Short mmCIF file of C-alpha atoms and ligand atoms in Angstrom, two decimals:
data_model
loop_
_atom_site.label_atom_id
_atom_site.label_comp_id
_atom_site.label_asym_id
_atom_site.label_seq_id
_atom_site.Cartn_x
_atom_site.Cartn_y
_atom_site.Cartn_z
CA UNK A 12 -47.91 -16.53 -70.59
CA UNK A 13 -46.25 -19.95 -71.05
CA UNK A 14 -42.64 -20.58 -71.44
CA UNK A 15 -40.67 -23.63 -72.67
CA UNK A 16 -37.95 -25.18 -70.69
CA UNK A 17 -35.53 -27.32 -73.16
CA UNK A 18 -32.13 -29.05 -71.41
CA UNK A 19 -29.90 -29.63 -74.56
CA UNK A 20 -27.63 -32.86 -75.01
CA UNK A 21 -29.82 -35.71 -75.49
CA UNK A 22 -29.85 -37.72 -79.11
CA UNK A 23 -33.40 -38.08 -80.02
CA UNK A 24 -34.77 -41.89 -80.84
CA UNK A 25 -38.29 -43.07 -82.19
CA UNK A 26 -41.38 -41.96 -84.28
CA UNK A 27 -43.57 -38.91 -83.95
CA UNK A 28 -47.03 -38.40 -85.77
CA UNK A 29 -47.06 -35.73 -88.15
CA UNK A 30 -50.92 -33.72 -87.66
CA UNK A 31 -53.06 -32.17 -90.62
CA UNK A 32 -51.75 -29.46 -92.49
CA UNK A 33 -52.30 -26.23 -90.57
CA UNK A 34 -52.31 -24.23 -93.61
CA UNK A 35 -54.66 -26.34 -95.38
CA UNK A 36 -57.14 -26.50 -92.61
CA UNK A 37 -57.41 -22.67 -92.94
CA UNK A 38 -58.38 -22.60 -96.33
CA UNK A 39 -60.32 -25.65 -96.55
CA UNK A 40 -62.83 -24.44 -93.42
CA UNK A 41 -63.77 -21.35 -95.14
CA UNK A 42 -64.64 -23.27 -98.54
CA UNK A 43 -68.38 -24.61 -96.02
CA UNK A 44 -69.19 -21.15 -97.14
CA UNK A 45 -69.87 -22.21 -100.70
CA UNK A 46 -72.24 -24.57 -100.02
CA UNK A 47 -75.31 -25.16 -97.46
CA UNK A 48 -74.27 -29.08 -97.88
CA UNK A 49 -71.86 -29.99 -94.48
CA UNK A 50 -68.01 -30.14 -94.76
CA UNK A 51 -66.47 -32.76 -92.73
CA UNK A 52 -62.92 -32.41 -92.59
CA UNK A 53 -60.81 -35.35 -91.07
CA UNK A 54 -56.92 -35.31 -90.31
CA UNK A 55 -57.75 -32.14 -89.21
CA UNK A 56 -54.94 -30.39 -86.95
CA UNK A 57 -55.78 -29.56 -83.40
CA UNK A 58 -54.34 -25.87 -82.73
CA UNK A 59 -54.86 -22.02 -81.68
CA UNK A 60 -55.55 -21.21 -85.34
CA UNK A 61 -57.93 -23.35 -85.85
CA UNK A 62 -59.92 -22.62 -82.72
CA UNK A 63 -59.97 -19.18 -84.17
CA UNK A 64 -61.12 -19.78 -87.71
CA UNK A 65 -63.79 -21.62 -85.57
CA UNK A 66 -64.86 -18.49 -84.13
CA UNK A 67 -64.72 -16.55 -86.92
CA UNK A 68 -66.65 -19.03 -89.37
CA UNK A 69 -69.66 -18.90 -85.76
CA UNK A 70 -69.44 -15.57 -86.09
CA UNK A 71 -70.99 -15.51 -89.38
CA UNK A 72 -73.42 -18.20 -88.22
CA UNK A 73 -71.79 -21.44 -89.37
CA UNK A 74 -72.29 -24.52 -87.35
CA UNK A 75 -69.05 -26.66 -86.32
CA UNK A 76 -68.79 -29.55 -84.55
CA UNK A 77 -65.45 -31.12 -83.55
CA UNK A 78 -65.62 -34.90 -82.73
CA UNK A 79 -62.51 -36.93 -82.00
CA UNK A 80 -60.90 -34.32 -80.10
CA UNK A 81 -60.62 -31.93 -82.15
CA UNK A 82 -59.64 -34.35 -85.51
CA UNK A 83 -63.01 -34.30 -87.52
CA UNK A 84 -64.59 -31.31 -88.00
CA UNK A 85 -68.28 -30.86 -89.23
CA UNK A 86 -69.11 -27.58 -90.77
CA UNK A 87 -72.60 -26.11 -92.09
CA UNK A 88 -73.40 -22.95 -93.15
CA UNK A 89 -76.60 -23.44 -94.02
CA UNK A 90 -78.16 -20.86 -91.60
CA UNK A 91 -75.89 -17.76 -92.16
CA UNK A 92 -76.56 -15.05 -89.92
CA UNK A 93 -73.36 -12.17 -91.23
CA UNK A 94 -71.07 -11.57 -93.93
CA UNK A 95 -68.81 -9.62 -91.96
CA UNK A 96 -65.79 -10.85 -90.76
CA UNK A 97 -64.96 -8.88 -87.58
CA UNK A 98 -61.36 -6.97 -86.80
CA UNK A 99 -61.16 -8.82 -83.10
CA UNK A 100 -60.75 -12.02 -85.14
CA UNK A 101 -58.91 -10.74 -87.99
CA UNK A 102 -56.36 -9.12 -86.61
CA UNK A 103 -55.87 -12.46 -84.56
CA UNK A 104 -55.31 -14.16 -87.47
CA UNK A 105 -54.30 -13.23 -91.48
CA UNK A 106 -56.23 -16.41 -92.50
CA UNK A 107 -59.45 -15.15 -91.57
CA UNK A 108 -59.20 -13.06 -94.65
CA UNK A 109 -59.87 -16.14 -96.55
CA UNK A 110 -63.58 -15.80 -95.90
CA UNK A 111 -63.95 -13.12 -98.49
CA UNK A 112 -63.84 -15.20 -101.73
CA UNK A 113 -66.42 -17.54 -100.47
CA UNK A 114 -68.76 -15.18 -99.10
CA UNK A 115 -68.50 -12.98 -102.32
CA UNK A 116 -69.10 -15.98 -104.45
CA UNK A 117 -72.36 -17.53 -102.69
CA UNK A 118 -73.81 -14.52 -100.36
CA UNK A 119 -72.62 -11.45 -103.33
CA UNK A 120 -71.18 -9.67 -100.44
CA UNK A 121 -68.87 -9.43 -97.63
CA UNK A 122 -67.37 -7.17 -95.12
CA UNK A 123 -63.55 -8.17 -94.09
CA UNK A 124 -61.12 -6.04 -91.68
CA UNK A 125 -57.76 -5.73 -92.93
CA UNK A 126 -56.07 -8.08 -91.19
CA UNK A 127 -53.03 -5.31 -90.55
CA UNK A 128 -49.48 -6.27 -90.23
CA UNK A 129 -47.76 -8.75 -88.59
CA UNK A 130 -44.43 -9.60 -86.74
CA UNK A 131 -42.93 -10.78 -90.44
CA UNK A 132 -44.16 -8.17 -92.38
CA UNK A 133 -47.27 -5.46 -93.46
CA UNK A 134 -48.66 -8.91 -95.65
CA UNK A 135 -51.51 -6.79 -97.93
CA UNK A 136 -54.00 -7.59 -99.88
CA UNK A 137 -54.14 -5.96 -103.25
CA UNK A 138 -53.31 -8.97 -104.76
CA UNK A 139 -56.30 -10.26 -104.08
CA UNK A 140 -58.88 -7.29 -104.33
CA UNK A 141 -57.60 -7.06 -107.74
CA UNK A 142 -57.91 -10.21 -108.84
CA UNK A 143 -61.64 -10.19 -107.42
CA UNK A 144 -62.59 -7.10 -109.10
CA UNK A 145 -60.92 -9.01 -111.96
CA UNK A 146 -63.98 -11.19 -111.82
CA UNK A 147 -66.65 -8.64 -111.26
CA UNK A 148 -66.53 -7.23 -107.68
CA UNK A 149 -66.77 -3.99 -106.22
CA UNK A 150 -64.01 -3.60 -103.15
CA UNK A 151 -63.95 -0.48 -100.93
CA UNK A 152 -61.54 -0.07 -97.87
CA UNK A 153 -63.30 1.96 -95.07
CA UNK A 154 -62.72 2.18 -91.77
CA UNK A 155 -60.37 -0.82 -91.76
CA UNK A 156 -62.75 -3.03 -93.57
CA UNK A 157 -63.19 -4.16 -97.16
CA UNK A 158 -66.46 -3.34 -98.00
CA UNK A 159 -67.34 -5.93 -101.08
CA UNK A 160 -70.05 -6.34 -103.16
CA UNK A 161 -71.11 -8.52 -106.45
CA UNK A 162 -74.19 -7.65 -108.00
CA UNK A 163 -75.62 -10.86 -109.81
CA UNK A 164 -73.23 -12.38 -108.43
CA UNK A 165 -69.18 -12.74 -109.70
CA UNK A 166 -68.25 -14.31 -113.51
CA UNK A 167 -65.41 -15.95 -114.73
CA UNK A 168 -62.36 -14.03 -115.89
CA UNK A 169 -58.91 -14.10 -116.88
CA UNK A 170 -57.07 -13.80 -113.60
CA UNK A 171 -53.00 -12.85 -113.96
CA UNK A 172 -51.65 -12.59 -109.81
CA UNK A 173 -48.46 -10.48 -109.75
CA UNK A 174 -47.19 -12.71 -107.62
CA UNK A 175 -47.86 -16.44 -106.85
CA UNK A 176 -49.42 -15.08 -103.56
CA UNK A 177 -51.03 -18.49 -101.52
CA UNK A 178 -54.17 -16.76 -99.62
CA UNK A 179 -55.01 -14.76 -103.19
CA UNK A 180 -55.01 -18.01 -105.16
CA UNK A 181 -57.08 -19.56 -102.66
CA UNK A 182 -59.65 -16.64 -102.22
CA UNK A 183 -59.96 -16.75 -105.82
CA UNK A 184 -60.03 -20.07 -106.48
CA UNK A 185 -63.00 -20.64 -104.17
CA UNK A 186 -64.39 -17.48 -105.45
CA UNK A 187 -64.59 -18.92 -109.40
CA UNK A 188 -66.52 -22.57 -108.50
CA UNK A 189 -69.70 -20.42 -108.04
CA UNK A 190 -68.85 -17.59 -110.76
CA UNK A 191 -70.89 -17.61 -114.15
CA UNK A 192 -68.26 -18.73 -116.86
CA UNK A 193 -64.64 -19.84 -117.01
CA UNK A 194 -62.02 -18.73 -114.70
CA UNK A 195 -58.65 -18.83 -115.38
CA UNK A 196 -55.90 -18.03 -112.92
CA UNK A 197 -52.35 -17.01 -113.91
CA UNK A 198 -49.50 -17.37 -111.98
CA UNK A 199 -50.98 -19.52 -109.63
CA UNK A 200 -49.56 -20.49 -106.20
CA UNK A 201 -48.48 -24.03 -106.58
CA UNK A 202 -47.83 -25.00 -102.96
CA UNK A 203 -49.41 -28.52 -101.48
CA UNK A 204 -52.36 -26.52 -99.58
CA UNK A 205 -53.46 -25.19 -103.14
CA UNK A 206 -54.00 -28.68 -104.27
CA UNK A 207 -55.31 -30.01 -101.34
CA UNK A 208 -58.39 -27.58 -101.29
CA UNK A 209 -58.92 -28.12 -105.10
CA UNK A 210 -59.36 -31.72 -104.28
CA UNK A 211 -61.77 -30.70 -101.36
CA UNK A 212 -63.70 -28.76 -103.99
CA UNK A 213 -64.03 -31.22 -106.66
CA UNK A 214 -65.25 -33.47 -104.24
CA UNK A 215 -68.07 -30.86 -103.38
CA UNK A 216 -69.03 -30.75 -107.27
CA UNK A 217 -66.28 -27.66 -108.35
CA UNK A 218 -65.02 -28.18 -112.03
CA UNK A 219 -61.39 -27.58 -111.67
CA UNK A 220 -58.25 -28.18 -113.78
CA UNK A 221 -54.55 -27.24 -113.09
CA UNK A 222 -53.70 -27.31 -109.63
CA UNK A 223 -50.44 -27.35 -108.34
CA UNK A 224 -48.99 -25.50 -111.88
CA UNK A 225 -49.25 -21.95 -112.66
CA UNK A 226 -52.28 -22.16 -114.34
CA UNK A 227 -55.59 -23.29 -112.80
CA UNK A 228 -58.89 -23.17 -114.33
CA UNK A 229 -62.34 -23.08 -112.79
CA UNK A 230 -65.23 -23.58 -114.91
CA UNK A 231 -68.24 -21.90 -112.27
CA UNK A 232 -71.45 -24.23 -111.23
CA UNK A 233 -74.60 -23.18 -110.19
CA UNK A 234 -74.00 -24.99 -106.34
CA UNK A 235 -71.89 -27.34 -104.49
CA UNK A 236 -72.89 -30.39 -102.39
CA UNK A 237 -71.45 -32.27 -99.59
CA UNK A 238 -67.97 -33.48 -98.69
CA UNK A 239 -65.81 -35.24 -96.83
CA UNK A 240 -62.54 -34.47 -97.23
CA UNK A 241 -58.60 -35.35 -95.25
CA UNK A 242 -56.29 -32.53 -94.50
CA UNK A 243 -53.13 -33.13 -96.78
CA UNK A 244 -50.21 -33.74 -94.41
CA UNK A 245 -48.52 -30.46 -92.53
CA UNK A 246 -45.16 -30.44 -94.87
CA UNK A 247 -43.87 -27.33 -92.12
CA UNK A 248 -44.50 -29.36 -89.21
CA UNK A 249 -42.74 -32.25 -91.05
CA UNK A 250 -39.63 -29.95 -92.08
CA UNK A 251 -39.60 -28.60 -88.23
CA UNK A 252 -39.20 -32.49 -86.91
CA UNK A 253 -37.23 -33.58 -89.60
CA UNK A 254 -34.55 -31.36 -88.21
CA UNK A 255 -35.18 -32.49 -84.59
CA UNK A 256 -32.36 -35.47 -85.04
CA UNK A 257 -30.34 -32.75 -86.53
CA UNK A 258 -29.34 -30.80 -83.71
CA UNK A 259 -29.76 -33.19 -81.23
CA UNK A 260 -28.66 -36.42 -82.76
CA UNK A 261 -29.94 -39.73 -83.06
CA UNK A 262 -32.56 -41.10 -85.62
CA UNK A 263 -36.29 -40.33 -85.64
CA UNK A 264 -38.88 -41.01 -88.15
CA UNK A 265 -41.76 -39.05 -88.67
CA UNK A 266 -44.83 -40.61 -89.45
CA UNK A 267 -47.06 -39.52 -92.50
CA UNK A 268 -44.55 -37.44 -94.27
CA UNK A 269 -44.17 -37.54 -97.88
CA UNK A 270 -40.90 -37.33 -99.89
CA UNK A 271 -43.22 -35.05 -102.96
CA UNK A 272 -44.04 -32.49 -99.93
CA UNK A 273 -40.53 -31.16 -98.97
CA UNK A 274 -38.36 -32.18 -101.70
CA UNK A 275 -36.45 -28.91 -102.09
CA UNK A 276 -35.45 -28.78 -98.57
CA UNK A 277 -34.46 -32.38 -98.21
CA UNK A 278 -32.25 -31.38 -101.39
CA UNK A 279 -30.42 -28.82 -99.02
CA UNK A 280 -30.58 -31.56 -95.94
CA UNK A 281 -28.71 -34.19 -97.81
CA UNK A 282 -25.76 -31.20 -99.27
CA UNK A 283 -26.46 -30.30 -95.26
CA UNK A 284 -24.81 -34.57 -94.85
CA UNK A 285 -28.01 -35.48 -93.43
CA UNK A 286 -29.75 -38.53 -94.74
CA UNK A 287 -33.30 -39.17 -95.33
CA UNK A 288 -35.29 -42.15 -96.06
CA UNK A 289 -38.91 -42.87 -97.41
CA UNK A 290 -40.01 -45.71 -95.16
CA UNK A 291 -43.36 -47.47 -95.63
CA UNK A 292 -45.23 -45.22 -92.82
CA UNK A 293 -42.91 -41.51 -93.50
CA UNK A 294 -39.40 -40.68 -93.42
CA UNK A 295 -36.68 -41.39 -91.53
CA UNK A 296 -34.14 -39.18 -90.65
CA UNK A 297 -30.26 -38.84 -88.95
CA UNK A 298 -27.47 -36.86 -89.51
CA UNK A 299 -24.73 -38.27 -91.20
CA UNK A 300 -21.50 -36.69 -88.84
CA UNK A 301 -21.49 -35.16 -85.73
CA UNK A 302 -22.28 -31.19 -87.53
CA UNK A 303 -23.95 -30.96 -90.24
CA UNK A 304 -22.45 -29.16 -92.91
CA UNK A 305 -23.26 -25.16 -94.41
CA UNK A 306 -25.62 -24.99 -96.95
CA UNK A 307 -26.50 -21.24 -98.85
CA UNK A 308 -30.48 -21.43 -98.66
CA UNK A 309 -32.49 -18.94 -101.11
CA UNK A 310 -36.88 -19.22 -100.10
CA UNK A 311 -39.28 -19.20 -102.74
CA UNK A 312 -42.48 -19.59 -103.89
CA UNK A 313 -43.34 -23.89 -104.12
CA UNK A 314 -41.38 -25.43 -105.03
CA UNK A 315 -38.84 -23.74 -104.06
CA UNK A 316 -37.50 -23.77 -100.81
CA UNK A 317 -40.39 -22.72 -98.20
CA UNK A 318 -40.00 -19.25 -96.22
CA UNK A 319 -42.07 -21.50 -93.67
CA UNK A 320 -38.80 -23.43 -92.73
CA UNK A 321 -36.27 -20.51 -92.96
CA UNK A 322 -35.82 -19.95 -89.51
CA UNK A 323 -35.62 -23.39 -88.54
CA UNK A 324 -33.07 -24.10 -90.94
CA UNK A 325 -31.04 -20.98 -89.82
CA UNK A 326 -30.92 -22.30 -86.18
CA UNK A 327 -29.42 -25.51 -87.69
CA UNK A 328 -26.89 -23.57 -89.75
CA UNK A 329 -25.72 -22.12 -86.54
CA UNK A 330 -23.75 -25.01 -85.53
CA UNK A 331 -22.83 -26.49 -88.87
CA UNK A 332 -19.19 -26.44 -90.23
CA UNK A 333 -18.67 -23.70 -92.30
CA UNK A 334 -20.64 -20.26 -93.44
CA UNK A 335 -24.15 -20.43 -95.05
CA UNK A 336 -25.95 -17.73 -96.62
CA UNK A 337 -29.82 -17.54 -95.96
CA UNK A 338 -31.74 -15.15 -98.45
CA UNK A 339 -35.55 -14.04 -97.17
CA UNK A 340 -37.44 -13.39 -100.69
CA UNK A 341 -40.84 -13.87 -99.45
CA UNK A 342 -41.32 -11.58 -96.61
CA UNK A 343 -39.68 -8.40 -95.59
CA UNK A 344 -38.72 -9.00 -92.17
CA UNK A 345 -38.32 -12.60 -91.19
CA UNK A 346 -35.02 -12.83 -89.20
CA UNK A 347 -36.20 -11.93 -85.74
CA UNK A 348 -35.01 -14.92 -84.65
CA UNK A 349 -31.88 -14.23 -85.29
CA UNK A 350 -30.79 -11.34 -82.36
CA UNK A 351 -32.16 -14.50 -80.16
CA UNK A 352 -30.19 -16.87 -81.85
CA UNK A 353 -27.28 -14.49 -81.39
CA UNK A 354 -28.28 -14.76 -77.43
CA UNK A 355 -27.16 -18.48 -77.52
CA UNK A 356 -23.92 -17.91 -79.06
CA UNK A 357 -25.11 -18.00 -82.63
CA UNK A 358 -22.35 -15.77 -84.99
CA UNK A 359 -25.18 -14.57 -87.53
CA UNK A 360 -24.89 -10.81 -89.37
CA UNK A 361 -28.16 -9.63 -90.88
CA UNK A 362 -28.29 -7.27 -93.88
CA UNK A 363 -32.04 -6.58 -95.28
CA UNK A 364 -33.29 -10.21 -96.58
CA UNK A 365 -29.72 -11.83 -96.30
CA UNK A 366 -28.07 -13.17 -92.95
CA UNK A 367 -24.88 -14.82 -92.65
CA UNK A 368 -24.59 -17.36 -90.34
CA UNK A 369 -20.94 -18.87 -89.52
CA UNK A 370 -20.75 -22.36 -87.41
CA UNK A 371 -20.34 -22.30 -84.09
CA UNK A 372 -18.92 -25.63 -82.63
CA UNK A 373 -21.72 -25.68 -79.88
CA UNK A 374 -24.33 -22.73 -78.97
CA UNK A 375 -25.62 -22.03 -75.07
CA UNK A 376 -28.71 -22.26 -73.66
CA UNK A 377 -30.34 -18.90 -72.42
CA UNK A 378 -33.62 -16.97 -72.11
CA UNK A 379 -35.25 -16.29 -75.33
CA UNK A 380 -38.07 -14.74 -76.64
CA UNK A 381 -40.26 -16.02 -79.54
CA UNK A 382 -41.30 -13.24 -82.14
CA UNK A 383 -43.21 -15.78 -84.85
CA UNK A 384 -44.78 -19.10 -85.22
CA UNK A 385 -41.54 -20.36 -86.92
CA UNK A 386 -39.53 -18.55 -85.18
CA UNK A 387 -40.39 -19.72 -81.67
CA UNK A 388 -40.21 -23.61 -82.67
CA UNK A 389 -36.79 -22.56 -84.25
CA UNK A 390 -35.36 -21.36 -80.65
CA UNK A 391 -36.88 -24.93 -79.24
CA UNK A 392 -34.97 -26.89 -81.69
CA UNK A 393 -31.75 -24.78 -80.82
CA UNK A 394 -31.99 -25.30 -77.15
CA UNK A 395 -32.57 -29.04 -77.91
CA UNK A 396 -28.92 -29.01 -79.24
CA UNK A 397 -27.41 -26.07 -76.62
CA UNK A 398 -25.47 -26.38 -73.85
CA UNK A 399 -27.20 -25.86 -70.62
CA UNK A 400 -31.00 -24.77 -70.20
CA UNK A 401 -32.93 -22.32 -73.02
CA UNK A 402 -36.29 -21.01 -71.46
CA UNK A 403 -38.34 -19.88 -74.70
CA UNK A 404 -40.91 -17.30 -73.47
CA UNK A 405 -44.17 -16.24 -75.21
CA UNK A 406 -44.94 -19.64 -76.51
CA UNK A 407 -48.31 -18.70 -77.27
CA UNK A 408 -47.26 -18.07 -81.05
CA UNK A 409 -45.85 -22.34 -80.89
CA UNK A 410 -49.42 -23.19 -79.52
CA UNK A 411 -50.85 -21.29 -83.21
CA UNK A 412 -49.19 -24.04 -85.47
CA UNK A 413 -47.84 -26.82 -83.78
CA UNK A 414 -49.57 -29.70 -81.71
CA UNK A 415 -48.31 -30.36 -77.83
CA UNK A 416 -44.75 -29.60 -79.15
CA UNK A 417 -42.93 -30.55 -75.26
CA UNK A 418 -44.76 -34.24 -75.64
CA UNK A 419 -44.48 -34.94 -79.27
CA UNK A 420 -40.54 -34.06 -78.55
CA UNK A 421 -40.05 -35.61 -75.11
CA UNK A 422 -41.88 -38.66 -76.36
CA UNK A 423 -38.48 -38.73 -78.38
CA UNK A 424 -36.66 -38.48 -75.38
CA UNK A 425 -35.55 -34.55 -75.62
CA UNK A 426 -35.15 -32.73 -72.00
CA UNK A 427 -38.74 -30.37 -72.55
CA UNK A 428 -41.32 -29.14 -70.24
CA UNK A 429 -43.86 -26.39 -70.65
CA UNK A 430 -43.69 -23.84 -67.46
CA UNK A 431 -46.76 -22.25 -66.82
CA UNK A 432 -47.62 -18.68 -66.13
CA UNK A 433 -43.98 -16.97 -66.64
C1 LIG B 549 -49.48 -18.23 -96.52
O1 LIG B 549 -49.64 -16.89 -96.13
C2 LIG B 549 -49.18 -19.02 -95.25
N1 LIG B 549 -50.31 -18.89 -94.33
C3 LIG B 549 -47.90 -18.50 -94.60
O2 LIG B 549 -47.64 -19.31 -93.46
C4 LIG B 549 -46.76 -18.64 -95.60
O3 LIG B 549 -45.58 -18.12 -95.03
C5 LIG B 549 -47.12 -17.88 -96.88
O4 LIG B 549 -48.36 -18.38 -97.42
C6 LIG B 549 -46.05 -18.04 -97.96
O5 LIG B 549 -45.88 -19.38 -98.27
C7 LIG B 549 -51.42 -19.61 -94.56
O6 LIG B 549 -51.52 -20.37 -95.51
C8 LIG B 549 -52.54 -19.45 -93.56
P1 LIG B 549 -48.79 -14.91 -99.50
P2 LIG B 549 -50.21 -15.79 -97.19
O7 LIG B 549 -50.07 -14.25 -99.85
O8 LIG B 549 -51.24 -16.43 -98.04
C9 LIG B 549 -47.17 -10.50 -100.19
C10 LIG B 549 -47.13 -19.79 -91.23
O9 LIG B 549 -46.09 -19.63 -90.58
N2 LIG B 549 -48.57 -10.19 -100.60
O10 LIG B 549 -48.23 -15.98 -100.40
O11 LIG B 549 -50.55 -14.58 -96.43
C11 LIG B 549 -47.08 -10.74 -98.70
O12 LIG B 549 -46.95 -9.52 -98.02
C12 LIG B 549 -47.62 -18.69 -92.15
O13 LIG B 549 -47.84 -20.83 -91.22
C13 LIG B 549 -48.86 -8.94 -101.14
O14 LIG B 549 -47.98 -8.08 -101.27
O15 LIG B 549 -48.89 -15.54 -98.05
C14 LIG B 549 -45.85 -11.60 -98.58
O16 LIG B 549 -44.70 -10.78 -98.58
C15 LIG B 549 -46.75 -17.45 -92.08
N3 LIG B 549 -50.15 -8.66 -101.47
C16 LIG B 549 -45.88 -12.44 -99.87
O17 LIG B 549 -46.75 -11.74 -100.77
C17 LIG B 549 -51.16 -9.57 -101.33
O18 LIG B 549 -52.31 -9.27 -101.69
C18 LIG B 549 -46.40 -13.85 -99.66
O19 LIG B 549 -47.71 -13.75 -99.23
C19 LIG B 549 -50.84 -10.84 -100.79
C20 LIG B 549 -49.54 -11.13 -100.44
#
């Protein structure tokens, strides 16, 4: 297994490309299985997830072609060969669960593992076999598998989520463009990734209203067509190297990123004292002082403040002035950075879905382990700013969401360098 090997100490100068939304690539690749018509996605991100979604949408007989290394992806499922989403891949990968709306919508059946827990937390999925029996289907659980079934085929219905869950609104918002009637969804996720795949849809013929409020309504067609469609901007990997320049120092601008796609956490940047401006190609930022200053951080549903940037935040709390308070309400175990953290020096106290972090003036570098996709980019970050050498092991979890991570950063001039193998 790779490691990362990060020297701390060096300000950080220049521009970095911010890639296609990871999170919208995983919903929008599933959404070829509404149509027979190709999907070409552009923008698209080139990582570990979506090399597995890959497999998973082959699996089922969809053809994919990748052209541009990886940043245009053709997809046509017009010769499906299964409607069963296998456990090997699912338990890979929650996202893979996002297969069942389509399939249920076009095909009137489908077959999905559980995907099963995960580092952060068990992550079910009632909320979304409810709100797809809501609209008609029949949804066992055997063996480890959702067994699901729509005879004629699913129609519209009045849809209330019990909580804005992201994957549910998408399964059931790709599930409702094929459904006979009117769909309407309540308490919608609202987040970027939402929107972006209702544009992808509308493009492909869907008749949708509402997206990115709480409300979303889908009046059903009989097909979709073709599309061609860009991946919104990835407004995580924008957070992550917006705070680059913060522990390190210096000024970097990162290209592509929109002010309307993190404005709750450059709220808590700027009472943080660092400074961010829209320039014409992204954002610019640098911190104000040489420590940024506490901030008490609270995630949410969008837009709120995104559990997707939690950790990374926390590991820049670590050496700001003063004592912030971070509250976890999204998922039930998401500090497991922290005890690393604590490794470098960190002075953080965890107490169920609230940790405590008080400033250190300066943490040092050690062996780490990552636990998370967030998390591991979080210990990166922290070793870019710690005294010393930080070796981050079990970087396989970075590789999942973020693009060449030790080139986009030592383009920047950060001490980084992947070590093979240990
Ligand atoms: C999406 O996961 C993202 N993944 C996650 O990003 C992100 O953290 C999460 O949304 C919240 O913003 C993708 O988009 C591929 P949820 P998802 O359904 O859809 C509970 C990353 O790092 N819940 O909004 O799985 C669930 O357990 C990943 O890129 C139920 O209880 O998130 C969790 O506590 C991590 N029952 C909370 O809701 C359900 O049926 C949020 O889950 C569904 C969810």
């Amino acid at each position: 297994m790779d490691s990362i090997l990060v020297k701390g100490g060096t300000p950080l100068h220049g521009k970095i490309q911010i890639a296609g939304a990871k999170n919208a690539a995983l919903a929008l690749m599933p959404a070829t299985l509404l149509s027979e018509e190709p999907l070409t996605l552009t923008n698209a991100p080139r990582l570990s997830d979506i090399a597995t979604m890959t497999a998973l949408l082959q699996s089922l007989g969809v053809e994919v072609t990748s052209m541009q290394g990886g940043k245009v992806q053709v997809l046509s499922s017009h010769d499906m060969t299964s409607t069963t989403a296998d456990y090997e891949i699912v338990r890979k990968m929650r996202a893979s669960n996002l297969v069942l709306g389509p399939l249920l919508a076009r095909h009137h059946r489908a077959i999905v593992s559980l995907p099963g827990g995960c580092a952060i937390g068990a992550r079910p999925m009632d909320i979304h076999v409810t709100a797809l029996e809501a609209m008609g289907a029949e949804i066992e659980l055997k063996d480890g598998y959702l067994h699901a079934t729509a005879k004629g085929g699913l129609r519209g219905a009045r849809v209330p989520l019990r909580f804005a869950s992201v994957g549910a609104t998408e399964n059931v918002l790709m599930a409702a463009t094929l459904a006979k009637g009117t769909t309407i969804i309540e308490n919608a996720a609202r987040e970027p990734e939402i929107v972006d795949l209702a544009h992808c849809l509308r493009r492909m013929g869907a008749q949708i209203e509402g997206e990115g409020t709480s409300t979303i309504t889908i009046q059903g067609v009989d097909r979709l067509g073709a599309a061609t469609h860009p991946v919104v901007t990835d407004r995580i990997e924008l957070g992550t190297y917006m705070l680059a320049p913060v522990f390190a120092g210096g000024e970097v601008e990162c290209l592509g990123g929109r002010l309307d796609l993190v404005r709750s956490f450059v709220e808590k940047l700027d009472a943080a004292g660092v400074d961010v401006t829209e320039t014409a190609d992204g954002l610019k930022v640098k911190r104000r002082d040489d420590r940024a200053r506490a901030v008490d951080i609270t995630t949410e549903v969008f837009p709120g403040f995104p559990t997707d940037l939690q950790a990374q935040m926390m590991a820049m709390l670590c050496t700001a002035t003063g004592t912030s308070v971070l509250e976890e309400k999204i998922f039930e175990n998401r500090f497991m950075h922290a005890p690393e953290l604590v490794r470098m020096g960190a002075n953080i106290e965890v107490h169920g879905g609230t940790a405590t972090v008080t400033g250190v003036d300066r943490l040092k570098g050690a062996r780490v382990m990552a636990t998370d996709l967030r998390a591991s980019v979080s210990l990166i970050l922290a070793g870019m700013a710690a005294e010393g050498e930080t070796l981050v092991s079990r970087v396989y979890h970075l590789d999942r969401g973020y693009e060449h991570v030790e080139e986009k950063l030592s383009a920047l001039g950060a001490q980084i360098e992947r070590v093979s193998g240990s």
